[in-house]
PDB file of C-alpha atoms and ligand atoms in Angstrom:
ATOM      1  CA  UNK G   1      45.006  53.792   5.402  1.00  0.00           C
ATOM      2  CA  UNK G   2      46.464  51.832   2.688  1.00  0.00           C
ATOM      3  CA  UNK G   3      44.692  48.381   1.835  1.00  0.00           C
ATOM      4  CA  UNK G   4      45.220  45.902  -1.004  1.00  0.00           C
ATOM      5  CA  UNK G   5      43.082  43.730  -2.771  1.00  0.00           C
ATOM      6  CA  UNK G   6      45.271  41.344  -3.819  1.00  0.00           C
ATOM      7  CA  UNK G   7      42.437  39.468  -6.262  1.00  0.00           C
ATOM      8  CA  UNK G   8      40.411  41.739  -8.610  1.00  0.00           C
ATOM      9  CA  UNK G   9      38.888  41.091 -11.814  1.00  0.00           C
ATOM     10  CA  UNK G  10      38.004  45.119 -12.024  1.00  0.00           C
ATOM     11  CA  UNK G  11      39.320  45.294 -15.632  1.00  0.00           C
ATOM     12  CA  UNK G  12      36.375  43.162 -16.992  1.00  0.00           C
ATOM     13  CA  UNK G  13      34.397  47.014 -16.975  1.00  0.00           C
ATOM     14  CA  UNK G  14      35.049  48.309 -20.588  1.00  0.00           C
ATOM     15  CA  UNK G  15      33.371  51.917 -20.093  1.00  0.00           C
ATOM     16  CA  UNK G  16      36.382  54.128 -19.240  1.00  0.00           C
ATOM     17  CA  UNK G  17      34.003  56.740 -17.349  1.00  0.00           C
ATOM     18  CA  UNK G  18      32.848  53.053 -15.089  1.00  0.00           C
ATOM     19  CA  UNK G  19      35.883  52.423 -14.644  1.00  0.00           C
ATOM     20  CA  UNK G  20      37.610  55.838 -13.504  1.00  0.00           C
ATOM     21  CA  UNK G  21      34.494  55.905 -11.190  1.00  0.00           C
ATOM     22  CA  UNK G  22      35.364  52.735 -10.033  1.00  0.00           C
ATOM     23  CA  UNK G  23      38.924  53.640  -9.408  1.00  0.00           C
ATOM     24  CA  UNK G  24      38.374  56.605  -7.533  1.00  0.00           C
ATOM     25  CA  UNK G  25      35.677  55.224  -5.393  1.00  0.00           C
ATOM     26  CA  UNK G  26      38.801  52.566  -4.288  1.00  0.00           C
ATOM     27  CA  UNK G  27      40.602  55.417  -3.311  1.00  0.00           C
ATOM     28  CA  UNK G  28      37.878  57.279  -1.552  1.00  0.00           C
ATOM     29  CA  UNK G  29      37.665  53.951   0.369  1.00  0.00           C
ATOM     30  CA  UNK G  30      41.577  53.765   0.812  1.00  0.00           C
ATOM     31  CA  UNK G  31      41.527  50.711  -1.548  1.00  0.00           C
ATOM     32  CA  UNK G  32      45.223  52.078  -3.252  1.00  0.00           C
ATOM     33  CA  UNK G  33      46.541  48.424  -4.777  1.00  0.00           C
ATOM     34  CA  UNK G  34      44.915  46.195  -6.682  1.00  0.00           C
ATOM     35  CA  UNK G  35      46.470  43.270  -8.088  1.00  0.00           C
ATOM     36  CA  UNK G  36      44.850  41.520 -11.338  1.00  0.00           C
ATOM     37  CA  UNK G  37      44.587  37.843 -11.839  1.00  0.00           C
ATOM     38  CA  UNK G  38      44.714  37.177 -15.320  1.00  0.00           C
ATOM     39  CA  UNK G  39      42.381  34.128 -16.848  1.00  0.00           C
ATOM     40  CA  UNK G  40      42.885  33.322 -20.091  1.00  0.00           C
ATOM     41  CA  UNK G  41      44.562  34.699 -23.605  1.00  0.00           C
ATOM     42  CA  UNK G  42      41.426  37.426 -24.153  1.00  0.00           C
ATOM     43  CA  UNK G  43      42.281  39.272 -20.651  1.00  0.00           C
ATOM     44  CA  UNK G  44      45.862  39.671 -21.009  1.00  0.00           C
ATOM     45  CA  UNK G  45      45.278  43.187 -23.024  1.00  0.00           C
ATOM     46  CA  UNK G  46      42.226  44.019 -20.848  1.00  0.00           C
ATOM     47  CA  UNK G  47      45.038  43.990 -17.615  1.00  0.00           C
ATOM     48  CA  UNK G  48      47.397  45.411 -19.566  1.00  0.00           C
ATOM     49  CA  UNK G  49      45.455  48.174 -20.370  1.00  0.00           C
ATOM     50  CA  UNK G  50      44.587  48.581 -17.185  1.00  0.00           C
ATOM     51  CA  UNK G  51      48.226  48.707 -15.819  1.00  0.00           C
ATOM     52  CA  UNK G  52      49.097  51.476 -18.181  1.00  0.00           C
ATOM     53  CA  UNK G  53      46.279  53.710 -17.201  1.00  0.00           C
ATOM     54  CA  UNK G  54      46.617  53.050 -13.369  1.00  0.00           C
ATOM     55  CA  UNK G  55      50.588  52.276 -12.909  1.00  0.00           C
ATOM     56  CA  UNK G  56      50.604  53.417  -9.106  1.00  0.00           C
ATOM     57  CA  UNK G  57      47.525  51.614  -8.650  1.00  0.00           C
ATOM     58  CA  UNK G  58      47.375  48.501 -10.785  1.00  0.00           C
ATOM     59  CA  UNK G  59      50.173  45.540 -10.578  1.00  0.00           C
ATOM     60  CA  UNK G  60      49.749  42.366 -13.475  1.00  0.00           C
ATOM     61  CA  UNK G  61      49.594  38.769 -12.962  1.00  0.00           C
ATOM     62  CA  UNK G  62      49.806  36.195 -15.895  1.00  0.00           C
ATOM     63  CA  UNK G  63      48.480  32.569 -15.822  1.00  0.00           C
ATOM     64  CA  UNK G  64      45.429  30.496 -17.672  1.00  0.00           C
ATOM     65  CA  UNK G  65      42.913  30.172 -14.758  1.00  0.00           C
ATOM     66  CA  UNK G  66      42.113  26.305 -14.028  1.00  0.00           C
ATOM     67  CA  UNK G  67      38.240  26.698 -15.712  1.00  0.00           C
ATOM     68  CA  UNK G  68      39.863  27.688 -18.812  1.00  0.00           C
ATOM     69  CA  UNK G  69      42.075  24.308 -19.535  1.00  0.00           C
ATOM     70  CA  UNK G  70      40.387  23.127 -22.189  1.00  0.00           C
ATOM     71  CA  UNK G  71      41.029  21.406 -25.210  1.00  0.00           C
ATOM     72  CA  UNK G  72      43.314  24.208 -26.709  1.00  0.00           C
ATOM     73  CA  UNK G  73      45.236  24.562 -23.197  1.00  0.00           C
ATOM     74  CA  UNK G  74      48.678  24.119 -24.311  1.00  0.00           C
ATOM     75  CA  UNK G  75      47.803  26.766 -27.417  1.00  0.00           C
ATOM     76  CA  UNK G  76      47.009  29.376 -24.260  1.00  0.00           C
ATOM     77  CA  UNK G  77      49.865  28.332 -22.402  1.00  0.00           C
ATOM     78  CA  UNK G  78      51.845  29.709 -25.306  1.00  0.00           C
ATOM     79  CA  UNK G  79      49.850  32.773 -25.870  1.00  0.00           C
ATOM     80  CA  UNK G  80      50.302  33.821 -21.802  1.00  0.00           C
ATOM     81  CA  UNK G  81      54.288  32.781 -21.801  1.00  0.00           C
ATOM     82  CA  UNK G  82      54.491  34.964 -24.877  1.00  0.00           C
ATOM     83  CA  UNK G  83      53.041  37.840 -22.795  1.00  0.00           C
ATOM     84  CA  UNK G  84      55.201  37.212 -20.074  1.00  0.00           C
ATOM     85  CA  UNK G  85      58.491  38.120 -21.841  1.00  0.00           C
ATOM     86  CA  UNK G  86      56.724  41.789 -22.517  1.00  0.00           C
ATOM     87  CA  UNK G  87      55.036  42.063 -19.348  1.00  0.00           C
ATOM     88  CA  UNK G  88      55.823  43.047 -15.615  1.00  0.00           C
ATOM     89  CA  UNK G  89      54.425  40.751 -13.662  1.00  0.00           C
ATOM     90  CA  UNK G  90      54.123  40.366  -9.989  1.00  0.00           C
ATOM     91  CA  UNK G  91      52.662  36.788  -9.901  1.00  0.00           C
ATOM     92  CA  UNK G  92      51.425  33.778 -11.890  1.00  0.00           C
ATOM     93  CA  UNK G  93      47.672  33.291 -11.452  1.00  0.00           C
ATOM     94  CA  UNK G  94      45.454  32.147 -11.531  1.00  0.00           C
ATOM     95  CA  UNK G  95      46.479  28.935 -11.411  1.00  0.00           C
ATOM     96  CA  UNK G  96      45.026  25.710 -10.496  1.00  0.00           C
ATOM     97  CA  UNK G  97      42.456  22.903 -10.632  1.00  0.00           C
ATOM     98  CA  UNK G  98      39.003  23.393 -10.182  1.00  0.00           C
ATOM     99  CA  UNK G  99      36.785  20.789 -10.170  1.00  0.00           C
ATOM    100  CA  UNK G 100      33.282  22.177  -9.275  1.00  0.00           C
ATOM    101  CA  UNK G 101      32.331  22.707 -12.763  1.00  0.00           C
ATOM    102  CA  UNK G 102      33.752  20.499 -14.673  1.00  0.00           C
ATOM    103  CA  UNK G 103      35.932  17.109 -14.502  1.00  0.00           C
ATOM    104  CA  UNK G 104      37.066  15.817 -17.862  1.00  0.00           C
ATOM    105  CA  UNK G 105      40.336  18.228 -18.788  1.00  0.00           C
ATOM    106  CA  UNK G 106      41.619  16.817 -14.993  1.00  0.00           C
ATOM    107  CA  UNK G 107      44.889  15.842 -15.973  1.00  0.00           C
ATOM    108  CA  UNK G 108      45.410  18.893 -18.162  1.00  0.00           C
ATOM    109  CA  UNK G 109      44.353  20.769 -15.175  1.00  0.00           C
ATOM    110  CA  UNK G 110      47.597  19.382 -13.383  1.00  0.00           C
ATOM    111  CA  UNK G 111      49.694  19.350 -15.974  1.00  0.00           C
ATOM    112  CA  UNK G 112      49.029  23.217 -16.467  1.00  0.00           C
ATOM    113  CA  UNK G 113      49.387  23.628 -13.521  1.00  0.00           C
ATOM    114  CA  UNK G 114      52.326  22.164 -12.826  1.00  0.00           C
ATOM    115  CA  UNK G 115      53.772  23.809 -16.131  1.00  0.00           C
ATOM    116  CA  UNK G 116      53.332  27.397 -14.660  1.00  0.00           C
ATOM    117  CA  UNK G 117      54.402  26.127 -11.303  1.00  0.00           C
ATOM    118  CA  UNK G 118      57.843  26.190 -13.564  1.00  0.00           C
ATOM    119  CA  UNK G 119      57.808  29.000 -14.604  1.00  0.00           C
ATOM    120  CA  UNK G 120      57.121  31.021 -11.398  1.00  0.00           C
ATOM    121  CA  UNK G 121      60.137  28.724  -9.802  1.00  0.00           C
ATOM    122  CA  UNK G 122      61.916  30.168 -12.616  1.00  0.00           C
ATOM    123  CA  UNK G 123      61.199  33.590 -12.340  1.00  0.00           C
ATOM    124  CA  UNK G 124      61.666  33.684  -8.817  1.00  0.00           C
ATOM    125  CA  UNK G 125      57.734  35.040  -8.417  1.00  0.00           C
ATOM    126  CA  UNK G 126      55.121  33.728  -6.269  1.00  0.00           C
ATOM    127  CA  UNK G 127      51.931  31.712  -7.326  1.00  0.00           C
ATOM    128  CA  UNK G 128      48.147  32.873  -6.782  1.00  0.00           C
ATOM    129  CA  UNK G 129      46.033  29.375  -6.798  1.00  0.00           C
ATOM    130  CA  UNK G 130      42.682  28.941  -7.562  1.00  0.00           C
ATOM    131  CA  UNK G 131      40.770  25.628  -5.884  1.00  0.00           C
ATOM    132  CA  UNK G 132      37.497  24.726  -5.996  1.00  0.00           C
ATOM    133  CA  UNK G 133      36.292  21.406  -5.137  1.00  0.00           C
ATOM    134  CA  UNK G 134      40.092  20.023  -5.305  1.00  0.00           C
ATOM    135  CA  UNK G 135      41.922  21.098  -2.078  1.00  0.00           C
ATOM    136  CA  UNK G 136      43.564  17.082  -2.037  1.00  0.00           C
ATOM    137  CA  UNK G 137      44.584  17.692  -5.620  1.00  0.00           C
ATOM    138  CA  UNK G 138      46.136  21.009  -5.169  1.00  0.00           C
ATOM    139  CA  UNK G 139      47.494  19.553  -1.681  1.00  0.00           C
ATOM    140  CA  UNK G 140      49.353  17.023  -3.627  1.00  0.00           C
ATOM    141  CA  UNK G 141      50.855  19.048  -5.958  1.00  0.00           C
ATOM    142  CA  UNK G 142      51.983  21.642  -3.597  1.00  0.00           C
ATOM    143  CA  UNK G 143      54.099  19.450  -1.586  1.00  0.00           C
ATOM    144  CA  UNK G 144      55.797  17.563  -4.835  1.00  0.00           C
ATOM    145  CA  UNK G 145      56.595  21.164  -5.393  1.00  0.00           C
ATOM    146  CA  UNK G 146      57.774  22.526  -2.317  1.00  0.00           C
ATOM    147  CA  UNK G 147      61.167  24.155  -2.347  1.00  0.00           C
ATOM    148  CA  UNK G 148      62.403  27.637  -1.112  1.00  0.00           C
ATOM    149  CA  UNK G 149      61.046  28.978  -3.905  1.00  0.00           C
ATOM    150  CA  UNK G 150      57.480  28.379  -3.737  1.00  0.00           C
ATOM    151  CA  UNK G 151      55.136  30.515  -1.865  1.00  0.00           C
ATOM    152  CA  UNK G 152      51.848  32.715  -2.793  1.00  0.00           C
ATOM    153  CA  UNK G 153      48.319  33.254  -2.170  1.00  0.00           C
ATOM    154  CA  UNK G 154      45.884  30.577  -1.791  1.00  0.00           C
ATOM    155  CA  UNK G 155      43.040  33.400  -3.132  1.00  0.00           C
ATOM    156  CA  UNK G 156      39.449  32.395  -1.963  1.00  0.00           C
ATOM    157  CA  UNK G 157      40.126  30.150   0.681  1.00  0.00           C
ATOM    158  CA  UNK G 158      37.353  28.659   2.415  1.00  0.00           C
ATOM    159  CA  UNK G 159      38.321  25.821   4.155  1.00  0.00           C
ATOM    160  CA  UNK G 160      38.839  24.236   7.580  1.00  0.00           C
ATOM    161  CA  UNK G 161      41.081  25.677  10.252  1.00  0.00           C
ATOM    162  CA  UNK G 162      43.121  22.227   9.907  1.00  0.00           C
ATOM    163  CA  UNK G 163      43.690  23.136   5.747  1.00  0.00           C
ATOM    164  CA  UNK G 164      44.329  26.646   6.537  1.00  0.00           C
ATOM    165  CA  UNK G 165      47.364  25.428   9.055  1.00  0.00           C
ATOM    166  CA  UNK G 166      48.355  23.084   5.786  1.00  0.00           C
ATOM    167  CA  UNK G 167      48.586  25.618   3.579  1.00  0.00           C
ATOM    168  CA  UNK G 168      50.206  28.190   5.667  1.00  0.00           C
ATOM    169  CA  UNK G 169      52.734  25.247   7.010  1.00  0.00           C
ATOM    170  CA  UNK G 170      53.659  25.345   2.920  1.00  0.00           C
ATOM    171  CA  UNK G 171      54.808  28.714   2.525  1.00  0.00           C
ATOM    172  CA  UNK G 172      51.452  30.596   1.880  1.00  0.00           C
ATOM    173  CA  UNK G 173      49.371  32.855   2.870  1.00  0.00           C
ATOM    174  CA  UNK G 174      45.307  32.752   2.730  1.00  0.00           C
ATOM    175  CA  UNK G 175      43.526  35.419   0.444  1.00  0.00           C
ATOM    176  CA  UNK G 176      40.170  36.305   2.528  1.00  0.00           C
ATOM    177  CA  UNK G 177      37.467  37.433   1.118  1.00  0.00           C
ATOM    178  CA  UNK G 178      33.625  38.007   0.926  1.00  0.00           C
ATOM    179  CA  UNK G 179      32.675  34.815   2.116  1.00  0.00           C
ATOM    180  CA  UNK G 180      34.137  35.922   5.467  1.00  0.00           C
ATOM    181  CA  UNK G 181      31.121  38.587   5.711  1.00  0.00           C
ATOM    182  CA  UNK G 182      28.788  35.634   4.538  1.00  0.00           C
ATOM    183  CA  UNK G 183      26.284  34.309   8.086  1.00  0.00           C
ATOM    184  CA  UNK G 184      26.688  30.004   7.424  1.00  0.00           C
ATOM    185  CA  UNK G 185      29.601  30.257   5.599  1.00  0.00           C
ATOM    186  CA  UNK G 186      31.212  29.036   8.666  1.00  0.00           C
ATOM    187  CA  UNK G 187      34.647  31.215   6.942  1.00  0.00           C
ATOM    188  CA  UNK G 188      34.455  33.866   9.881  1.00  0.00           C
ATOM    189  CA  UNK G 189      35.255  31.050  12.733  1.00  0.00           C
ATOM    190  CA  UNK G 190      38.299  29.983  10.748  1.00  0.00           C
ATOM    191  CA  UNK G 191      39.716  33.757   9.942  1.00  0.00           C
ATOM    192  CA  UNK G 192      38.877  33.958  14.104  1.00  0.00           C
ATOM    193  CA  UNK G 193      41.596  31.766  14.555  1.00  0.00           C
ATOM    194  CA  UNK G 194      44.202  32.747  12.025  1.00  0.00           C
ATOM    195  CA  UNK G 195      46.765  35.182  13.408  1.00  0.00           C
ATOM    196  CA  UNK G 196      46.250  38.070  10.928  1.00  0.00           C
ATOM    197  CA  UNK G 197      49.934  38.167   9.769  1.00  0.00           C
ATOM    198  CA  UNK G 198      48.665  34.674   7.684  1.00  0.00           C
ATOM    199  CA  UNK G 199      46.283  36.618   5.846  1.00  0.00           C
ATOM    200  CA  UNK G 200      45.612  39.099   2.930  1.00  0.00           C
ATOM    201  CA  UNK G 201      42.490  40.437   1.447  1.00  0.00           C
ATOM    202  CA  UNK G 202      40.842  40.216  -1.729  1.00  0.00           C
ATOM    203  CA  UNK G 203      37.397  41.201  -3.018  1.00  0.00           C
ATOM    204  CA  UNK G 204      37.481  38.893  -6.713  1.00  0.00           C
ATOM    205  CA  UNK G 205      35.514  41.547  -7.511  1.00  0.00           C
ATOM    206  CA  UNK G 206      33.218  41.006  -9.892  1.00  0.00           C
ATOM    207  CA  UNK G 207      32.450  38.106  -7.620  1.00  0.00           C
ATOM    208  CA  UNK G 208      31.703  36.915  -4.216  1.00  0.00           C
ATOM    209  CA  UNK G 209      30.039  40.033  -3.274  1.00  0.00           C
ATOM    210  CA  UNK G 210      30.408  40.700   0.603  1.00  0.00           C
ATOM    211  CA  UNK G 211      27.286  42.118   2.753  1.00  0.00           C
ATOM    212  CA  UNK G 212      25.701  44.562   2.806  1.00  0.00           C
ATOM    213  CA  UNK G 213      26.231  44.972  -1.187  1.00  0.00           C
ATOM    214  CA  UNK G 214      25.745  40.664  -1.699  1.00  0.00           C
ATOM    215  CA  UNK G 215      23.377  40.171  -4.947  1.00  0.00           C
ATOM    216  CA  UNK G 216      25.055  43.494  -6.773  1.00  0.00           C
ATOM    217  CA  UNK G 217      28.466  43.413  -8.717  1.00  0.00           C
ATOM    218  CA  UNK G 218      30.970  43.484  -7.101  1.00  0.00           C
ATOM    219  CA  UNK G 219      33.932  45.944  -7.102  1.00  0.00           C
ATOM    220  CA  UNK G 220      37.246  46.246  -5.194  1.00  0.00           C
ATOM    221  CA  UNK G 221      36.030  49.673  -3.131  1.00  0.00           C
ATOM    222  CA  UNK G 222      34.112  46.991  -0.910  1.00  0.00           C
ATOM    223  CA  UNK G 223      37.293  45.432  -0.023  1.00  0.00           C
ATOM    224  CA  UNK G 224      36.760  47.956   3.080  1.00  0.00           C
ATOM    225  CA  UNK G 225      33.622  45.973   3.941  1.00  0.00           C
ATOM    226  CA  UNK G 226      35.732  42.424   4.572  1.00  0.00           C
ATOM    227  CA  UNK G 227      38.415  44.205   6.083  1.00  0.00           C
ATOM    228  CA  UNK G 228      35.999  45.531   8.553  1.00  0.00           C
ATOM    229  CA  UNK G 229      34.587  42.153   9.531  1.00  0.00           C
ATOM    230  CA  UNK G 230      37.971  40.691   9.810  1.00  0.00           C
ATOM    231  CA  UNK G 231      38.965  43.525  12.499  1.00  0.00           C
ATOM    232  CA  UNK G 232      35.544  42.213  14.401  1.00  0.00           C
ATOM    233  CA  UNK G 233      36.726  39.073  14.091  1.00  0.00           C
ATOM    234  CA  UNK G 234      40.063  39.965  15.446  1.00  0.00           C
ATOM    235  CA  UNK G 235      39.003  42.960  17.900  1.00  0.00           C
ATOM    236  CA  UNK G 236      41.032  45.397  16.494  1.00  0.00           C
ATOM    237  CA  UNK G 237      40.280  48.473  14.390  1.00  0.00           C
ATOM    238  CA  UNK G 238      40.190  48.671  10.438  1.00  0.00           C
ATOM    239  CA  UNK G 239      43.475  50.770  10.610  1.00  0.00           C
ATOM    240  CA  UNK G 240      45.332  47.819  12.027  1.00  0.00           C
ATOM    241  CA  UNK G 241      43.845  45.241   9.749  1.00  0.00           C
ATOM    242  CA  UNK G 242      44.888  47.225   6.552  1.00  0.00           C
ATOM    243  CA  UNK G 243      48.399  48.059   8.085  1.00  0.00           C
ATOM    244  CA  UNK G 244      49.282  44.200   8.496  1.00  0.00           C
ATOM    245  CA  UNK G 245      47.623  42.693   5.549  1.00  0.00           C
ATOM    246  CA  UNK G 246      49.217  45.321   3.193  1.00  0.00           C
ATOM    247  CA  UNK G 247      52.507  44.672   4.612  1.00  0.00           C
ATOM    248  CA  UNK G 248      51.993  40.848   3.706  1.00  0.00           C
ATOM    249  CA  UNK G 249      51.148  41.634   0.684  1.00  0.00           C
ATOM    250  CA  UNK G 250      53.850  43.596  -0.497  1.00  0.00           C
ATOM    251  CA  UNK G 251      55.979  40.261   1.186  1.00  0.00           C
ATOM    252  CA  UNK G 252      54.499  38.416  -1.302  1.00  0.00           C
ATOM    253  CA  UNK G 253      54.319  40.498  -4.186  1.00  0.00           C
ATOM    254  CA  UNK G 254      57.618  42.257  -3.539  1.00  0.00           C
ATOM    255  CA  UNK G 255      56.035  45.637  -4.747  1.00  0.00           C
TER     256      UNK G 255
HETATM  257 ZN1   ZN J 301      39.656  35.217  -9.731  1.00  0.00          ZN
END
């Protein structure tokens, strides 16, 4: 069994024994690919590093994540494009607006976003989007945007059924993850009525811990955990789930 968490933040543990126990407990739980979102200009080296060690395992992404479009934003735009020319990347993310914490850099937020919008467009890769509190915003931009080039993972999604048709009617595909395992989320009814081969998994480990482990850290091993509840959700065995969310991941991530 092969699964892929397509949104990890795993390389935020700085102990090398953690993180070689962390490693193999993903592959004593079949968890094999991980793909890492980058955030800002201090985690480029810490996924970097983290590619080099693990280079079957571990596959790059390169963007400034929505939360950290601040003041200096077009200095960190900079800093990431820089890193793009020396590293293999197999997405830009994450991306985005995010509004639940904080409104005031709101145009920036587009504007950034737009700006690496180009430069996956240009690069022929897809886009990993982080929204919170914005799903109009994001909405918007994504159809000014749309062309055959456009496509990605719309990580976290917790929407309605109707936004989940939306986004998938644009090209993407919905990154699932703890919340699905969470009772009055209301997530599980949507994934219910998803066919699977819209979907791919994710744990954003250290966050959005799924149950049983919710209230620890946590870490992309549990990824088996929300594949689980997804094959409940769908009736059909863990095997299957891994075997067709894998396969749409490597769609979108060409690797
Ligand atoms: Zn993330």
């Amino acid at each position: 069994m092969v699964l892929t968490d397509t949104h990890t933040h795993q390389y935020y543990e700085s102990d090398p024994a953690k993180k070689a126990e962390l490693m193999q407990r993903c592959l004593d739980n079949g968890v094999s690919r991980l793909f890492l979102p980058n955030v800002d200009s201090g985690t480029i080296a810490l996924i970097e590093g983290m590619v080099n060690t693990y280079p079957q395992n571990c596959f790059a992404m390169l963007g400034l994540h929505p939360c950290d479009v601040k003041e200096s934003w077009q200095q960190e735009l900079d800093t990431i494009y820089a890193a793009l020319q020396r590293t293999k990347v197999y997405a830009i993310g994450e991306i985005g607006i995010d509004l639940y914490w904080d409104k005031t850099f709101i145009a920036e937020q587009q504007q950034a976003f737009r700006q690496q919008i180009a430069w996956a467009k240009a690069a022929d890769l897809p886009i990993v989007i982080h929204c919170r509190e914005a799903f109009t915003e994001v909405y918007e931009i994504l159809q000014q945007e749309q062309d055959e080039k456009l496509r990605g993972i719309f990580h976290c999604f917790s929407g309605t059924l109707e936004q989940a048709q939306q986004v998938i009617d644009l090209g993407f595909v919905l990154g699932i993850g703890g919340v699905v395992t969470y009772k009055n989320a209301g997530l599980d009814k949507v994934v219910q009525q998803i066919d699977l081969k819209h979907l791919v998994l994710e744990t954003d480990s250290p966050y959005l811990t799924p149950v049983p482990y919710r209230g620890k850290p946590n870490e992309s091993s549990y990824l088996v955990h929300i594949a689980q509840k997804v094959a409940d959700l769908h009736q059909t065995s863990l095997e299957e789930v891994a075997r067709i969310t894998t396969a749409n991941s490597k769609l979108v991530f060409g690797v």
